[in-house]
Amino acid sequence: MNEYNKITALYSRLSVGDEDRDGGESNSIVNQKAFLERYAQQQRLTNIRHYIDDDESGRFFDRSAYSRMMEDVENGKIGVCIMKDLTRWGRDYLQVGNAMEVLRRNNVRFIAVNNGIDSDNPDTLEFAPFINIMSEWYAKDISKKVKTGIRTKGASGKPIATEAPYGYMKDPNNKDFWIIDEEAAEVVRCIFSLTLEGYGPYQIACKLSADRIEIPVVHLARFNEGVNRSKPVKDPYGWGSSTIVNILKKREYLGHTINFKTRKHFKDKKSHYVSEDEWTIFENTHEAIIDQQTFDLVQKIRSNVRRYPNGWGE
């Protein structure tokens, strides 16, 4: 018998991804919380605690609230786990199946309200595997449609990168067009110029740090752009060699748009770089920061660099 003096876990999740838009406003975190609270009260379940993952895809299971809830399950703190439906849990049928086994092993009652699933009634569990498989198929289908849309856009010559490269910004009147961010572009020109003068990436990084030039993520955050716009940066002037090297390799500074440089699987958070022969390059789509002669000379210099095992020497 379940111990209902333990926590009644109410799990809510909402993703910004298309795979969770099927319920519209009814799937909002506020409405999920209210829905689950009403259900718990109707079932006379007490000691309620919410576990909420907002802006988290169901394709991945390292979500913060979900991980915390499963840890509480393993530690024997939770007696009942309730969610609106199985898609809130996730869209990978193997992962969901494994998680249901963890709950069973820890004697936790599991309820997916809209699916009519309640582990206290074994008959309701019969269709759970089929629901999980259909949920994963739906995520895969949506991923395919999104990729098709991105590929169509990329093939038309519009940039598909989420952010403009350091040195550019999105045109406020046309998000598919990059304009020069003069403050950052001047730093880019300086990096290329120092390379021509014989400075290596490590030396350039040290010089920019000494001159208190903001690193790209900090500069972008000032315009509410970039992946670190809501995260504090320990050292806003902490330039690294790898950042310099990446800037020196970017053909976008020649005024070109380069699409399809990366690829990822619908279950994989990480993007993987593909070989250059798979890139699609559209020339002269925006104003250049670096001229072709300078760029080619820098690439020639970089190709002759003697690299050491630790990656620091020049």
Short mmCIF file of C-alpha atoms in Angstrom, two decimals:
data_model
loop_
_atom_site.label_atom_id
_atom_site.label_comp_id
_atom_site.label_asym_id
_atom_site.label_seq_id
_atom_site.Cartn_x
_atom_site.Cartn_y
_atom_site.Cartn_z
CA MET A 1 0.00 0.00 0.00
CA ASN A 2 1.23 3.48 -0.83
CA GLU A 3 2.17 5.85 1.97
CA TYR A 4 0.10 8.99 1.32
CA ASN A 5 1.68 10.91 4.19
CA LYS A 6 4.57 11.33 1.77
CA ILE A 7 4.81 14.05 -0.90
CA THR A 8 2.17 14.23 -3.60
CA ALA A 9 4.29 15.33 -6.55
CA LEU A 10 2.50 17.40 -9.21
CA TYR A 11 4.68 17.55 -12.31
CA SER A 12 4.17 20.25 -14.96
CA ARG A 13 6.22 20.88 -18.09
CA LEU A 14 5.99 23.27 -21.01
CA SER A 15 8.33 23.56 -23.96
CA VAL A 16 8.76 26.45 -26.37
CA GLY A 17 9.13 23.78 -29.04
CA ASP A 18 6.32 22.94 -31.44
CA GLU A 19 5.90 19.43 -30.04
CA ASP A 20 4.03 20.83 -27.02
CA ARG A 21 1.85 23.39 -28.73
CA ASP A 22 -0.90 20.87 -29.47
CA GLY A 23 -2.79 21.82 -26.32
CA GLY A 24 -2.48 25.57 -26.81
CA GLU A 25 -3.19 27.70 -23.76
CA SER A 26 -4.50 24.69 -21.82
CA ASN A 27 -0.92 23.44 -21.57
CA SER A 28 0.39 26.62 -19.92
CA ILE A 29 2.19 26.10 -16.62
CA VAL A 30 -0.46 28.10 -14.75
CA ASN A 31 -3.27 25.95 -16.13
CA GLN A 32 -1.39 22.70 -15.57
CA LYS A 33 -0.78 23.62 -11.92
CA ALA A 34 -4.44 24.54 -11.35
CA PHE A 35 -5.62 21.37 -13.13
CA LEU A 36 -3.36 19.12 -11.04
CA GLU A 37 -4.23 20.84 -7.77
CA ARG A 38 -7.97 20.37 -8.42
CA TYR A 39 -7.42 16.70 -9.22
CA ALA A 40 -5.32 16.12 -6.10
CA GLN A 41 -7.97 17.78 -3.93
CA GLN A 42 -10.71 15.64 -5.49
CA GLN A 43 -8.66 12.55 -4.67
CA ARG A 44 -8.10 13.84 -1.10
CA LEU A 45 -4.34 13.79 -1.61
CA THR A 46 -2.34 16.12 0.63
CA ASN A 47 1.25 17.29 1.15
CA ILE A 48 1.31 18.69 -2.38
CA ARG A 49 4.56 19.82 -3.97
CA HIS A 50 4.93 21.22 -7.50
CA TYR A 51 7.82 20.21 -9.75
CA ILE A 52 7.89 22.54 -12.77
CA ASP A 53 10.03 22.53 -15.90
CA ASP A 54 9.21 25.61 -17.97
CA ASP A 55 10.77 26.02 -21.40
CA GLU A 56 12.02 22.41 -21.41
CA SER A 57 11.62 19.95 -24.29
CA GLY A 58 10.09 16.53 -23.66
CA ARG A 59 12.76 14.95 -25.83
CA PHE A 60 15.37 15.33 -23.08
CA PHE A 61 15.32 13.97 -19.55
CA ASP A 62 18.04 15.98 -17.80
CA ARG A 63 15.46 18.65 -16.91
CA SER A 64 16.09 20.24 -13.53
CA ALA A 65 12.68 19.76 -11.84
CA TYR A 66 12.20 16.31 -13.35
CA SER A 67 15.63 15.20 -12.11
CA ARG A 68 14.90 16.61 -8.65
CA MET A 69 11.55 14.78 -8.55
CA MET A 70 13.10 11.44 -9.57
CA GLU A 71 15.79 11.92 -6.94
CA ASP A 72 13.06 12.42 -4.32
CA VAL A 73 11.38 9.26 -5.60
CA GLU A 74 14.61 7.26 -5.17
CA ASN A 75 15.04 8.72 -1.67
CA GLY A 76 11.58 7.54 -0.64
CA LYS A 77 10.10 11.03 -0.20
CA ILE A 78 7.26 10.75 -2.75
CA GLY A 79 4.12 8.62 -2.43
CA VAL A 80 2.13 9.80 -5.46
CA CYS A 81 3.20 11.37 -8.75
CA ILE A 82 0.57 13.11 -10.90
CA MET A 83 0.81 14.82 -14.26
CA LYS A 84 -1.73 16.00 -16.80
CA ASP A 85 -0.76 13.40 -19.42
CA LEU A 86 2.19 11.24 -20.42
CA THR A 87 3.51 13.82 -22.88
CA ARG A 88 4.30 16.10 -19.91
CA TRP A 89 6.66 13.38 -18.73
CA GLY A 90 8.50 13.10 -22.00
CA ARG A 91 8.51 12.05 -25.64
CA ASP A 92 11.00 9.18 -25.57
CA TYR A 93 9.10 5.96 -24.96
CA LEU A 94 12.13 4.06 -23.62
CA GLN A 95 12.97 6.79 -21.10
CA VAL A 96 9.34 7.08 -19.98
CA GLY A 97 9.14 3.31 -19.63
CA ASN A 98 12.28 3.26 -17.50
CA ALA A 99 10.95 6.07 -15.31
CA MET A 100 7.65 4.21 -14.76
CA GLU A 101 9.68 1.20 -13.61
CA VAL A 102 11.57 3.43 -11.13
CA LEU A 103 8.23 4.57 -9.68
CA ARG A 104 6.93 1.00 -9.45
CA ARG A 105 10.13 -0.17 -7.75
CA ASN A 106 9.82 2.62 -5.18
CA ASN A 107 6.12 1.94 -4.57
CA VAL A 108 5.03 5.33 -5.96
CA ARG A 109 1.52 5.63 -7.35
CA PHE A 110 1.56 7.19 -10.79
CA ILE A 111 -1.36 9.04 -12.37
CA ALA A 112 -1.60 10.53 -15.88
CA VAL A 113 -5.02 12.15 -15.60
CA ASN A 114 -6.01 12.76 -19.24
CA ASN A 115 -4.76 9.32 -20.31
CA GLY A 116 -6.82 7.61 -17.62
CA ILE A 117 -3.70 5.95 -16.24
CA ASP A 118 -3.49 5.13 -12.52
CA SER A 119 -0.94 2.54 -11.38
CA ASP A 120 -3.28 1.56 -8.52
CA ASN A 121 -5.47 0.12 -11.28
CA PRO A 122 -3.17 -2.17 -13.32
CA ASP A 123 -5.72 -2.44 -16.15
CA THR A 124 -5.16 1.24 -17.00
CA LEU A 125 -1.45 0.62 -17.66
CA GLU A 126 -2.05 -1.65 -20.67
CA PHE A 127 -2.10 1.18 -23.22
CA ALA A 128 0.71 3.25 -21.66
CA PRO A 129 3.44 1.79 -23.95
CA PHE A 130 1.37 2.61 -27.06
CA ILE A 131 0.76 6.17 -25.83
CA ASN A 132 4.50 6.57 -25.24
CA ILE A 133 5.39 5.27 -28.72
CA MET A 134 2.86 7.59 -30.39
CA SER A 135 4.20 10.50 -28.35
CA GLU A 136 7.75 9.85 -29.57
CA TRP A 137 6.52 9.47 -33.15
CA TYR A 138 4.80 12.86 -32.83
CA ALA A 139 8.02 14.50 -31.59
CA LYS A 140 9.95 12.91 -34.47
CA ASP A 141 7.34 14.08 -37.00
CA ILE A 142 7.41 17.65 -35.67
CA SER A 143 11.21 17.62 -35.72
CA LYS A 144 11.14 16.53 -39.36
CA LYS A 145 8.74 19.35 -40.26
CA VAL A 146 10.85 21.93 -38.44
CA LYS A 147 14.00 20.69 -40.22
CA THR A 148 12.20 20.90 -43.56
CA GLY A 149 11.25 24.51 -42.83
CA ILE A 150 14.81 25.36 -41.81
CA ARG A 151 16.24 23.66 -44.91
CA THR A 152 13.81 25.54 -47.15
CA LYS A 153 14.77 28.83 -45.53
CA GLY A 154 18.48 28.00 -45.67
CA ALA A 155 18.34 26.99 -49.31
CA SER A 156 16.83 30.38 -50.18
CA GLY A 157 19.95 32.18 -48.96
CA LYS A 158 18.53 33.47 -45.68
CA PRO A 159 20.72 32.86 -42.62
CA ILE A 160 19.43 30.05 -40.39
CA ALA A 161 21.78 30.74 -37.47
CA THR A 162 19.91 31.73 -34.30
CA GLU A 163 22.23 34.67 -33.71
CA ALA A 164 24.24 36.87 -36.06
CA PRO A 165 28.03 36.33 -35.79
CA TYR A 166 29.97 38.63 -33.50
CA GLY A 167 30.51 41.81 -35.50
CA TYR A 168 26.99 41.82 -36.92
CA MET A 169 23.48 42.26 -35.61
CA LYS A 170 20.07 41.47 -37.02
CA ASP A 171 18.45 44.31 -38.91
CA PRO A 172 15.55 45.54 -36.70
CA ASN A 173 13.42 45.82 -39.84
CA ASN A 174 14.40 42.44 -41.29
CA LYS A 175 15.49 39.63 -38.97
CA ASP A 176 16.81 37.66 -41.94
CA PHE A 177 19.37 40.34 -42.79
CA TRP A 178 22.58 41.18 -40.93
CA ILE A 179 23.95 44.67 -40.53
CA ILE A 180 27.33 45.65 -39.11
CA ASP A 181 27.61 46.19 -35.36
CA GLU A 182 30.38 48.75 -35.63
CA GLU A 183 31.64 48.41 -32.05
CA ALA A 184 32.15 44.65 -32.37
CA ALA A 185 33.25 44.89 -36.02
CA GLU A 186 36.14 47.12 -34.97
CA VAL A 187 37.30 44.38 -32.59
CA VAL A 188 37.08 41.83 -35.41
CA ARG A 189 39.20 44.07 -37.68
CA CYS A 190 41.68 44.50 -34.84
CA ILE A 191 42.00 40.72 -34.42
CA PHE A 192 42.73 40.23 -38.14
CA SER A 193 45.17 43.17 -38.14
CA LEU A 194 47.09 41.85 -35.13
CA THR A 195 47.33 38.44 -36.79
CA LEU A 196 48.91 40.06 -39.85
CA GLU A 197 51.38 41.78 -37.52
CA GLY A 198 52.49 38.40 -36.22
CA TYR A 199 50.47 38.08 -33.03
CA GLY A 200 49.13 34.62 -32.17
CA PRO A 201 45.62 33.93 -30.78
CA TYR A 202 46.86 33.66 -27.20
CA GLN A 203 48.71 36.97 -27.44
CA ILE A 204 45.68 38.64 -29.03
CA ALA A 205 43.40 37.26 -26.31
CA CYS A 206 45.73 38.64 -23.62
CA LYS A 207 45.81 42.05 -25.31
CA LEU A 208 42.01 42.27 -25.61
CA SER A 209 41.64 41.23 -21.97
CA ALA A 210 44.19 43.83 -20.86
CA ASP A 211 42.32 46.48 -22.88
CA ARG A 212 39.08 45.40 -21.11
CA ILE A 213 37.26 44.56 -24.32
CA GLU A 214 34.07 42.63 -23.57
CA ILE A 215 34.01 39.04 -24.79
CA PRO A 216 31.37 38.30 -27.48
CA VAL A 217 28.76 36.73 -25.17
CA VAL A 218 28.85 39.74 -22.85
CA HIS A 219 28.66 42.19 -25.76
CA LEU A 220 25.68 40.32 -27.26
CA ALA A 221 23.92 40.21 -23.88
CA ARG A 222 23.84 44.01 -23.87
CA PHE A 223 21.48 43.75 -26.85
CA ASN A 224 19.52 40.88 -25.26
CA GLU A 225 21.08 38.46 -27.72
CA GLY A 226 23.18 35.33 -27.37
CA VAL A 227 22.98 32.23 -25.19
CA ASN A 228 24.31 33.97 -22.07
CA ARG A 229 21.96 36.94 -22.04
CA SER A 230 20.36 35.86 -18.75
CA LYS A 231 23.44 34.35 -17.11
CA PRO A 232 26.15 36.23 -15.21
CA VAL A 233 29.65 35.86 -16.69
CA LYS A 234 32.51 35.37 -14.25
CA ASP A 235 35.04 37.31 -16.32
CA PRO A 236 33.47 39.64 -18.93
CA TYR A 237 36.94 40.39 -20.35
CA GLY A 238 38.23 36.82 -20.32
CA TRP A 239 39.14 36.28 -23.96
CA GLY A 240 40.43 32.83 -24.89
CA SER A 241 42.55 31.56 -27.77
CA SER A 242 39.70 29.41 -29.13
CA THR A 243 37.45 32.46 -29.48
CA ILE A 244 40.12 34.28 -31.49
CA VAL A 245 40.70 31.24 -33.72
CA ASN A 246 36.97 30.88 -34.41
CA ILE A 247 36.71 34.54 -35.40
CA LEU A 248 39.68 34.23 -37.75
CA LYS A 249 38.02 31.30 -39.55
CA LYS A 250 34.60 32.86 -40.15
CA ARG A 251 33.87 33.41 -43.83
CA GLU A 252 30.79 35.37 -42.81
CA TYR A 253 33.10 38.37 -42.35
CA LEU A 254 33.58 38.37 -46.12
CA GLY A 255 29.88 39.18 -46.49
CA HIS A 256 28.77 35.57 -47.12
CA THR A 257 25.95 33.57 -45.56
CA ILE A 258 26.95 29.99 -44.74
CA ASN A 259 24.17 27.54 -43.90
CA PHE A 260 24.01 23.90 -42.80
CA LYS A 261 27.34 23.89 -40.94
CA THR A 262 25.86 21.69 -38.21
CA ARG A 263 23.36 18.88 -37.83
CA LYS A 264 21.59 17.26 -34.88
CA HIS A 265 19.28 14.33 -34.20
CA PHE A 266 15.81 15.03 -32.81
CA LYS A 267 16.79 13.31 -29.52
CA ASP A 268 20.15 15.09 -29.27
CA LYS A 269 20.61 18.54 -27.74
CA LYS A 270 24.07 18.98 -29.24
CA SER A 271 24.80 20.23 -32.73
CA HIS A 272 27.50 18.37 -34.62
CA TYR A 273 29.68 20.06 -37.21
CA VAL A 274 29.64 18.58 -40.70
CA SER A 275 32.41 18.69 -43.32
CA GLU A 276 32.79 21.89 -45.34
CA ASP A 277 31.73 20.19 -48.58
CA GLU A 278 28.22 19.91 -47.06
CA TRP A 279 27.96 23.64 -46.33
CA THR A 280 25.80 25.88 -48.51
CA ILE A 281 27.44 29.25 -49.18
CA PHE A 282 25.68 32.34 -50.50
CA GLU A 283 28.12 35.10 -51.41
CA ASN A 284 27.72 38.84 -50.86
CA THR A 285 24.50 38.68 -48.86
CA HIS A 286 25.55 41.40 -46.39
CA GLU A 287 28.26 44.02 -45.96
CA ALA A 288 31.75 42.61 -45.45
CA ILE A 289 33.88 43.43 -42.41
CA ILE A 290 37.08 41.86 -43.77
CA ASP A 291 38.24 42.05 -47.41
CA GLN A 292 39.14 38.88 -49.32
CA GLN A 293 42.88 39.64 -49.53
CA THR A 294 43.18 40.12 -45.76
CA PHE A 295 41.13 37.01 -45.05
CA ASP A 296 43.18 34.84 -47.43
CA LEU A 297 46.48 36.09 -46.02
CA VAL A 298 45.35 35.36 -42.46
CA GLN A 299 44.30 31.83 -43.48
CA LYS A 300 47.72 31.32 -45.05
CA ILE A 301 49.42 32.50 -41.86
CA ARG A 302 47.22 30.23 -39.76
CA SER A 303 47.91 27.22 -41.99
CA ASN A 304 51.65 27.63 -41.33
CA VAL A 305 51.25 27.78 -37.55
CA ARG A 306 53.27 25.20 -35.66
CA ARG A 307 50.90 23.73 -33.09
CA TYR A 308 52.01 22.22 -29.82
CA PRO A 309 50.29 19.34 -27.99
CA ASN A 310 48.84 21.63 -25.33
CA GLY A 311 47.37 23.93 -27.99
CA TRP A 312 48.95 27.11 -26.61
CA GLY A 313 52.16 27.51 -28.57
CA GLU A 314 52.60 29.25 -31.89
#
